[in-house]
Amino acid sequence: MRLADKRILLGVSGGIAAYKSAELVRRLKDQGAEVRVVMTRSAKEFITPLTLQAVSGHPVAYSLLDPSAEAGMGHIELAKWADLVLIAPASANLMARMAAGMADELLTTLCLATPAPITLAPAMNQQMYLNAATQANLKTLASRGILLWGPDAGSQACGDVGPGRMLDPLELVDRCCQQLAAEPLLAGVKLLLTAGPTREALDPVRYISNHSSGKMGYAIARAAREAGAEVTLVSGPVALATPAGVTRVDVESAEQMHQAVMSRVGECDLFIGCAAVADYRPEQVASQKIKKTGDNDQMVVKLVKNPDIIAAVGALSDKPFTVGFAAETVDVEQYALDKLQRKRLDMIAANDVSREGQGFNADDNALTVFWQGGQAPLPLADKLTLARHLVALIASHYRR
């Protein structure tokens, strides 16, 4: 009963995924939660209040101006009652109204009045989800500390395929259990994390880089923040939104990343080096664009070593708990174990980037985590799920 004595206010907005809400209520109650349901007006077109009343065991609220509700559990009372507000499904319309700060019906009013954490499980057509207005609303809500769980991707009721499916009820229950854990795994821990690629300039318009998208590092930042850590993310150039509650420091080159890390590492408890840092940089950077000439069929660029960030952290006399990454194409275990010893790391997460569908630029990944005297495989999964498992594993060793 992982949710024993926890009070969850489930908001249901209008969308075909509302049919999953009854199953979600039942699964939350199976874990010991007390669940009360609030519906929007449009949600009642997809599932009846009577159905949700039957599975929750409580009357369903949907009217902002219900005199009988105000006499008992009105909008302020419900807002104070909840340990967590979960809105599943969260429609594009509801999220737009929340982003605008509207209090035009009971559910949106509760969201303004509650001191409890609010989390949204988006569910809509894939084109609606990808629309610039929806994406802007999501960023606004995330910047205010509202948690976003999902969406998943796949076939949709309308026949489209893409992102916009509400997460499975069992996945949402698991997220609630993590959110409402008695003490988050990394509560009070200061984490410094690197992510993404670096760019090493050749001239004002060209650079040397790699295929890193930053997705794994950003997923770790989000998972660590969910686990209670105070996260500072030193990021190379990526096209990703900053996870809610994370402090982001943008850099371009390996030297800039090295400087950003070394100036902050003394204040952190835990360091994770997930960035794909360029090992070398051009010795000289042309001040003007290098021009191609008719009699010059070759160009020679002399490279020099970049500072080794993870080794520099590992060499500190008072180093934090340090976790490295090893992205390899052959002999993954051998190279990872060598790096673990040589750079004085506490743990290292190794992955085979030569495998199709995982690693650089992919949405999925698989890792094998090594430490002195042990290892643990983390099988192929989406990068956020994988990040949550990795953070839990790191936390268990950090706390020893």
Coordinates of C-alpha atoms in Angstrom, one line a residue:
M1 CA 0.0 0.0 0.0
R2 CA 2.5 2.6 -1.2
L3 CA -0.1 5.4 -1.1
A4 CA -1.6 4.6 2.3
D5 CA -3.1 7.7 3.9
K6 CA -2.3 9.8 0.8
R7 CA -5.1 12.1 -0.5
I8 CA -5.1 12.5 -4.3
L9 CA -7.4 14.9 -6.1
L10 CA -8.0 13.6 -9.6
G11 CA -9.0 16.2 -12.2
V12 CA -10.6 14.9 -15.4
S13 CA -10.9 17.1 -18.5
G14 CA -12.6 16.5 -21.8
G15 CA -11.1 14.0 -24.1
I16 CA -11.4 10.3 -25.2
A17 CA -8.7 9.3 -22.7
A18 CA -11.2 10.1 -19.9
Y19 CA -12.4 6.5 -20.2
K20 CA -9.1 5.5 -18.5
S21 CA -9.9 7.7 -15.5
A22 CA -12.1 5.0 -13.8
E23 CA -9.2 2.5 -14.1
L24 CA -6.8 5.1 -12.7
V25 CA -9.0 5.7 -9.7
R26 CA -9.3 2.0 -9.0
R27 CA -5.5 1.5 -9.2
L28 CA -4.8 4.5 -6.9
K29 CA -7.2 3.1 -4.3
D30 CA -5.5 -0.3 -4.7
Q31 CA -2.4 1.4 -3.4
G32 CA -4.2 2.8 -0.4
A33 CA -4.9 6.3 -1.6
E34 CA -8.1 8.3 -0.9
V35 CA -9.3 9.7 -4.2
R36 CA -11.7 12.5 -4.9
V37 CA -12.6 13.4 -8.4
V38 CA -13.3 16.8 -10.0
M39 CA -14.6 16.9 -13.6
T40 CA -14.7 19.7 -16.1
R41 CA -18.0 20.3 -18.0
S42 CA -16.7 18.7 -21.2
A43 CA -15.4 15.7 -19.3
K44 CA -19.0 14.7 -18.5
E45 CA -19.5 14.2 -22.3
F46 CA -17.0 11.3 -22.2
I47 CA -17.6 9.6 -18.9
T48 CA -20.4 10.0 -16.4
P49 CA -19.9 11.4 -12.8
L50 CA -21.8 8.4 -11.6
T51 CA -19.1 6.0 -12.9
L52 CA -16.4 7.9 -11.1
Q53 CA -18.4 8.2 -8.0
A54 CA -18.9 4.5 -8.0
V55 CA -15.2 3.7 -8.2
S56 CA -14.0 6.4 -5.9
G57 CA -16.7 6.0 -3.2
H58 CA -17.2 9.8 -3.1
P59 CA -19.5 12.2 -4.9
V60 CA -17.9 13.8 -7.9
A61 CA -17.5 17.6 -7.9
Y62 CA -17.9 19.6 -11.1
S63 CA -19.8 22.8 -10.3
L64 CA -17.9 25.9 -9.0
L65 CA -21.1 27.5 -7.6
D66 CA -22.7 24.4 -6.0
P67 CA -24.2 25.7 -2.6
S68 CA -24.2 22.2 -1.1
A69 CA -20.5 21.7 -2.0
E70 CA -19.6 25.1 -0.5
A71 CA -21.2 23.9 2.8
G72 CA -18.9 20.9 2.9
M73 CA -15.9 20.3 0.6
G74 CA -16.0 23.4 -1.7
H75 CA -13.2 24.6 -3.9
I76 CA -11.1 25.9 -1.1
E77 CA -11.7 22.9 1.1
L78 CA -10.8 20.5 -1.7
A79 CA -7.7 22.6 -2.6
K80 CA -6.5 22.3 1.0
W81 CA -7.4 18.6 1.3
A82 CA -5.2 17.3 -1.4
D83 CA -1.6 16.0 -1.0
L84 CA -1.4 15.9 -4.8
V85 CA -3.5 17.2 -7.7
L86 CA -3.3 14.9 -10.7
I87 CA -5.1 15.9 -13.9
A88 CA -5.5 13.0 -16.2
P89 CA -6.4 13.5 -19.0
A90 CA -5.2 17.0 -19.3
S91 CA -6.6 18.5 -22.5
A92 CA -5.0 21.2 -24.6
N93 CA -8.0 23.5 -23.7
L94 CA -7.5 22.9 -20.0
M95 CA -3.7 23.5 -20.1
A96 CA -4.3 26.8 -22.1
R97 CA -6.7 28.0 -19.4
M98 CA -4.3 27.0 -16.6
A99 CA -1.4 28.8 -18.4
A100 CA -3.6 31.9 -18.6
G101 CA -4.3 31.7 -14.9
M102 CA -8.1 31.4 -15.4
A103 CA -10.5 30.3 -12.7
D104 CA -13.5 29.8 -15.0
E105 CA -14.7 26.4 -13.5
L106 CA -14.1 24.3 -10.4
L107 CA -11.0 22.4 -11.6
T108 CA -9.1 25.5 -12.8
T109 CA -10.0 27.3 -9.6
L110 CA -8.7 24.4 -7.5
C111 CA -5.4 24.6 -9.4
L112 CA -5.0 28.3 -8.3
A113 CA -6.1 27.6 -4.7
T114 CA -4.1 24.5 -3.8
P115 CA -0.8 24.5 -2.1
A116 CA -0.3 20.8 -3.2
P117 CA 1.9 19.8 -6.1
I118 CA 0.1 19.7 -9.4
T119 CA 0.9 17.3 -12.2
L120 CA -0.6 17.0 -15.7
A121 CA -1.0 13.9 -17.9
P122 CA -1.5 15.5 -21.3
A123 CA -3.8 13.7 -23.8
M124 CA -4.8 15.0 -27.2
N125 CA -4.3 14.6 -30.9
Q126 CA -0.6 14.6 -31.9
Q127 CA -1.0 17.7 -34.1
M128 CA -2.7 19.6 -31.2
Y129 CA 0.2 18.5 -28.9
L130 CA 2.9 19.7 -31.4
N131 CA 1.1 23.0 -32.1
A132 CA 3.3 25.9 -31.1
A133 CA 0.6 27.3 -28.8
T134 CA 0.3 24.1 -26.9
Q135 CA 4.1 23.8 -26.6
A136 CA 4.3 27.4 -25.3
N137 CA 1.6 26.6 -22.7
L138 CA 3.5 23.5 -21.6
K139 CA 6.7 25.5 -21.1
T140 CA 4.8 28.2 -19.2
L141 CA 3.3 25.6 -16.9
A142 CA 6.6 23.8 -16.4
S143 CA 8.3 27.1 -15.5
R144 CA 5.8 27.5 -12.7
G145 CA 6.7 24.1 -11.2
I146 CA 3.8 22.1 -12.5
L147 CA 4.9 18.6 -13.3
L148 CA 4.3 17.1 -16.7
W149 CA 3.9 13.3 -16.9
G150 CA 3.9 12.3 -20.5
P151 CA 2.5 12.2 -23.1
D152 CA 3.3 8.8 -24.6
A153 CA 3.4 8.3 -28.3
G154 CA 1.7 5.8 -30.6
S155 CA -1.6 5.1 -32.3
Q156 CA -4.5 7.5 -31.4
A157 CA -8.3 7.2 -31.4
C158 CA -8.5 9.5 -34.4
G159 CA -6.2 7.2 -36.4
D160 CA -3.1 9.4 -36.2
V161 CA 0.2 8.2 -34.9
G162 CA 2.5 10.4 -32.7
P163 CA 2.9 12.0 -29.3
G164 CA -0.3 12.8 -27.3
R165 CA -1.4 9.5 -25.7
M166 CA -2.1 9.7 -22.0
L167 CA 0.3 7.6 -19.9
D168 CA -1.0 4.2 -18.9
P169 CA -2.9 4.3 -15.5
L170 CA -0.3 1.9 -13.9
E171 CA 2.5 4.3 -15.0
L172 CA 0.7 7.2 -13.5
V173 CA 0.1 5.3 -10.2
D174 CA 3.9 4.6 -10.1
R175 CA 4.7 8.3 -10.6
C176 CA 2.3 9.2 -7.8
C177 CA 4.1 6.7 -5.5
Q178 CA 7.4 8.3 -6.3
Q179 CA 6.1 11.8 -5.9
L180 CA 4.5 11.1 -2.6
A181 CA 7.3 9.0 -1.1
A182 CA 8.0 9.8 2.5
E183 CA 11.5 11.2 1.7
P184 CA 12.6 11.7 -1.9
L185 CA 15.7 9.7 -2.8
L186 CA 18.0 12.7 -3.2
A187 CA 16.3 15.1 -0.8
G188 CA 18.8 17.9 0.0
V189 CA 21.5 16.7 -2.4
K190 CA 23.2 19.3 -4.6
L191 CA 23.8 17.8 -8.0
L192 CA 26.0 19.2 -10.7
L193 CA 25.4 17.6 -14.1
T194 CA 26.8 18.1 -17.6
A195 CA 24.8 17.2 -20.8
G196 CA 24.8 17.6 -24.5
P197 CA 27.7 18.1 -27.0
T198 CA 30.4 20.7 -27.1
R199 CA 31.4 22.7 -30.2
E200 CA 35.0 23.4 -31.0
A201 CA 35.3 26.4 -33.4
L202 CA 37.3 26.2 -36.7
D203 CA 36.3 29.7 -37.8
P204 CA 33.4 32.0 -37.1
V205 CA 31.0 29.7 -39.0
R206 CA 32.3 26.1 -38.7
Y207 CA 33.0 23.9 -35.7
I208 CA 33.8 20.3 -34.8
S209 CA 31.1 18.5 -32.7
N210 CA 29.4 15.1 -32.3
H211 CA 25.9 13.5 -32.5
S212 CA 24.8 14.0 -28.9
S213 CA 21.3 15.5 -28.6
G214 CA 21.5 16.0 -24.8
K215 CA 18.3 13.9 -24.3
M216 CA 19.9 11.5 -21.8
G217 CA 21.4 14.2 -19.7
Y218 CA 18.2 16.3 -19.6
A219 CA 16.2 13.2 -18.6
I220 CA 18.7 12.6 -15.7
A221 CA 18.3 16.3 -14.7
R222 CA 14.5 15.9 -14.6
A223 CA 14.6 12.5 -12.8
A224 CA 17.0 13.9 -10.2
R225 CA 14.8 17.0 -9.6
E226 CA 11.8 14.7 -9.2
A227 CA 13.9 12.8 -6.6
G228 CA 14.4 15.9 -4.6
A229 CA 17.9 17.0 -5.7
E230 CA 18.9 20.7 -6.2
V231 CA 20.1 20.4 -9.8
T232 CA 22.5 22.6 -11.8
L233 CA 22.7 21.6 -15.4
V234 CA 25.8 22.7 -17.4
S235 CA 24.6 22.2 -21.0
G236 CA 26.2 22.2 -24.4
P237 CA 24.2 23.6 -27.3
V238 CA 20.9 21.5 -27.6
A239 CA 17.4 22.1 -28.8
L240 CA 15.7 21.0 -25.5
A241 CA 13.6 22.8 -22.9
T242 CA 15.1 23.1 -19.4
P243 CA 13.4 20.7 -17.0
A244 CA 11.2 22.4 -14.4
G245 CA 13.0 23.5 -11.3
V246 CA 16.5 22.9 -12.8
T247 CA 19.1 25.7 -13.0
R248 CA 20.7 25.7 -16.5
V249 CA 24.1 27.1 -17.4
D250 CA 24.7 27.2 -21.2
V251 CA 28.2 26.7 -22.7
E252 CA 29.6 26.0 -26.2
S253 CA 33.1 24.6 -26.0
A254 CA 34.8 22.0 -23.8
E255 CA 37.0 24.7 -22.2
Q256 CA 33.8 26.7 -21.3
M257 CA 32.2 23.6 -19.8
H258 CA 35.4 22.8 -17.9
Q259 CA 35.4 26.3 -16.4
A260 CA 31.7 26.2 -15.6
V261 CA 32.1 22.8 -13.8
M262 CA 35.2 23.6 -11.9
S263 CA 33.9 26.9 -10.6
R264 CA 30.8 25.1 -9.2
V265 CA 31.9 21.6 -8.2
G266 CA 33.1 22.6 -4.8
E267 CA 29.5 23.4 -3.8
C268 CA 28.0 20.1 -5.0
D269 CA 27.5 16.7 -3.3
L270 CA 27.1 14.7 -6.5
F271 CA 28.6 15.2 -10.0
I272 CA 27.3 13.3 -13.1
G273 CA 29.3 13.9 -16.3
C274 CA 26.9 12.9 -19.0
A275 CA 28.0 15.4 -21.7
A276 CA 29.7 14.2 -24.9
V277 CA 32.8 16.5 -24.5
A278 CA 35.1 16.8 -27.5
D279 CA 38.5 15.3 -26.7
Y280 CA 40.3 17.7 -29.1
R281 CA 39.9 21.2 -30.4
P282 CA 41.6 23.1 -33.2
E283 CA 44.9 24.6 -32.1
Q284 CA 44.1 27.8 -33.9
V285 CA 40.7 29.4 -34.7
A286 CA 40.6 31.5 -37.9
S287 CA 39.3 35.0 -37.3
Q288 CA 37.6 35.0 -40.7
K289 CA 35.7 32.3 -42.6
I290 CA 38.2 29.9 -44.2
K291 CA 37.8 30.1 -47.9
K292 CA 38.0 27.3 -50.4
T293 CA 40.4 28.0 -53.2
G294 CA 40.8 26.4 -56.6
D295 CA 44.4 25.1 -56.0
N296 CA 43.8 23.9 -52.4
D297 CA 42.3 20.4 -52.5
Q298 CA 43.3 19.6 -48.9
M299 CA 43.2 21.4 -45.6
V300 CA 45.1 20.3 -42.5
V301 CA 43.8 21.2 -39.1
K302 CA 46.1 20.6 -36.1
L303 CA 44.2 19.5 -33.0
V304 CA 45.2 19.8 -29.3
K305 CA 43.7 18.1 -26.3
N306 CA 40.8 19.6 -24.4
P307 CA 40.7 19.5 -20.6
D308 CA 39.3 16.2 -19.2
I309 CA 36.4 17.4 -17.1
I310 CA 35.5 14.1 -15.4
A311 CA 39.1 13.3 -14.6
A312 CA 39.6 16.8 -13.1
V313 CA 36.6 16.3 -10.8
G314 CA 37.8 12.8 -9.9
A315 CA 41.3 14.1 -9.0
L316 CA 40.0 16.6 -6.4
S317 CA 41.0 15.7 -2.9
D318 CA 37.5 16.5 -1.6
K319 CA 35.7 15.4 -4.7
P320 CA 31.9 14.8 -4.7
F321 CA 30.4 11.4 -5.4
T322 CA 31.3 11.2 -9.1
V323 CA 29.5 9.4 -11.9
G324 CA 30.8 9.2 -15.4
F325 CA 29.5 8.0 -18.8
A326 CA 31.2 5.9 -21.4
A327 CA 29.7 5.9 -24.9
E328 CA 31.5 3.2 -26.8
T329 CA 31.2 1.3 -30.0
V330 CA 33.4 -1.8 -29.1
D331 CA 34.6 -3.5 -25.9
V332 CA 32.2 -1.4 -23.9
E333 CA 32.8 -3.1 -20.5
Q334 CA 36.6 -3.1 -20.8
Y335 CA 36.7 0.6 -21.7
A336 CA 34.2 1.5 -19.0
L337 CA 36.1 -0.3 -16.2
D338 CA 39.3 1.2 -17.3
K339 CA 37.8 4.7 -17.2
L340 CA 36.3 3.9 -13.7
Q341 CA 39.7 3.1 -12.3
R342 CA 41.9 5.6 -14.2
K343 CA 39.7 8.7 -13.5
R344 CA 38.8 7.8 -9.9
L345 CA 35.1 7.6 -10.4
D346 CA 32.6 6.2 -8.0
M347 CA 30.3 4.8 -10.7
I348 CA 30.2 4.8 -14.5
A349 CA 27.2 4.3 -16.9
A350 CA 28.3 2.6 -20.2
N351 CA 26.3 2.3 -23.4
D352 CA 26.9 0.9 -26.8
V353 CA 26.2 3.7 -29.2
S354 CA 26.8 1.5 -32.2
R355 CA 23.4 -0.3 -31.7
E356 CA 20.5 0.9 -33.8
G357 CA 17.7 2.7 -31.9
Q358 CA 19.7 3.6 -28.8
G359 CA 22.2 6.2 -27.7
F360 CA 22.9 9.4 -29.7
N361 CA 19.8 11.2 -31.0
A362 CA 17.5 8.2 -30.1
D363 CA 14.6 8.4 -27.7
D364 CA 15.6 5.1 -26.1
N365 CA 18.8 3.9 -24.4
A366 CA 20.2 1.0 -22.4
L367 CA 23.0 1.2 -19.9
T368 CA 25.2 -1.0 -17.8
V369 CA 26.3 0.7 -14.6
F370 CA 29.7 -0.3 -13.0
W371 CA 31.1 0.4 -9.6
Q372 CA 34.0 -1.0 -7.6
G373 CA 33.1 -4.7 -7.2
G374 CA 29.7 -4.6 -8.9
Q375 CA 27.5 -3.8 -11.9
A376 CA 23.9 -3.6 -12.8
P377 CA 22.2 -3.7 -16.3
L378 CA 19.5 -1.2 -17.1
P379 CA 17.7 -2.6 -20.1
L380 CA 16.4 -0.7 -23.1
A381 CA 13.7 1.9 -22.2
D382 CA 12.8 5.5 -23.1
K383 CA 15.4 7.8 -21.7
L384 CA 13.3 9.3 -18.9
T385 CA 12.3 5.9 -17.6
L386 CA 16.0 4.8 -17.8
A387 CA 17.1 8.1 -16.1
R388 CA 14.7 7.4 -13.2
H389 CA 16.2 3.9 -12.7
L390 CA 19.7 5.3 -13.0
V391 CA 19.0 8.0 -10.4
A392 CA 17.6 5.4 -8.0
L393 CA 20.7 3.3 -8.4
I394 CA 23.0 6.2 -7.9
A395 CA 21.1 7.4 -4.8
S396 CA 21.4 3.9 -3.2
H397 CA 25.2 4.0 -3.5
Y398 CA 25.5 7.7 -2.7
R399 CA 23.6 7.1 0.6
R400 CA 25.9 4.3 1.8

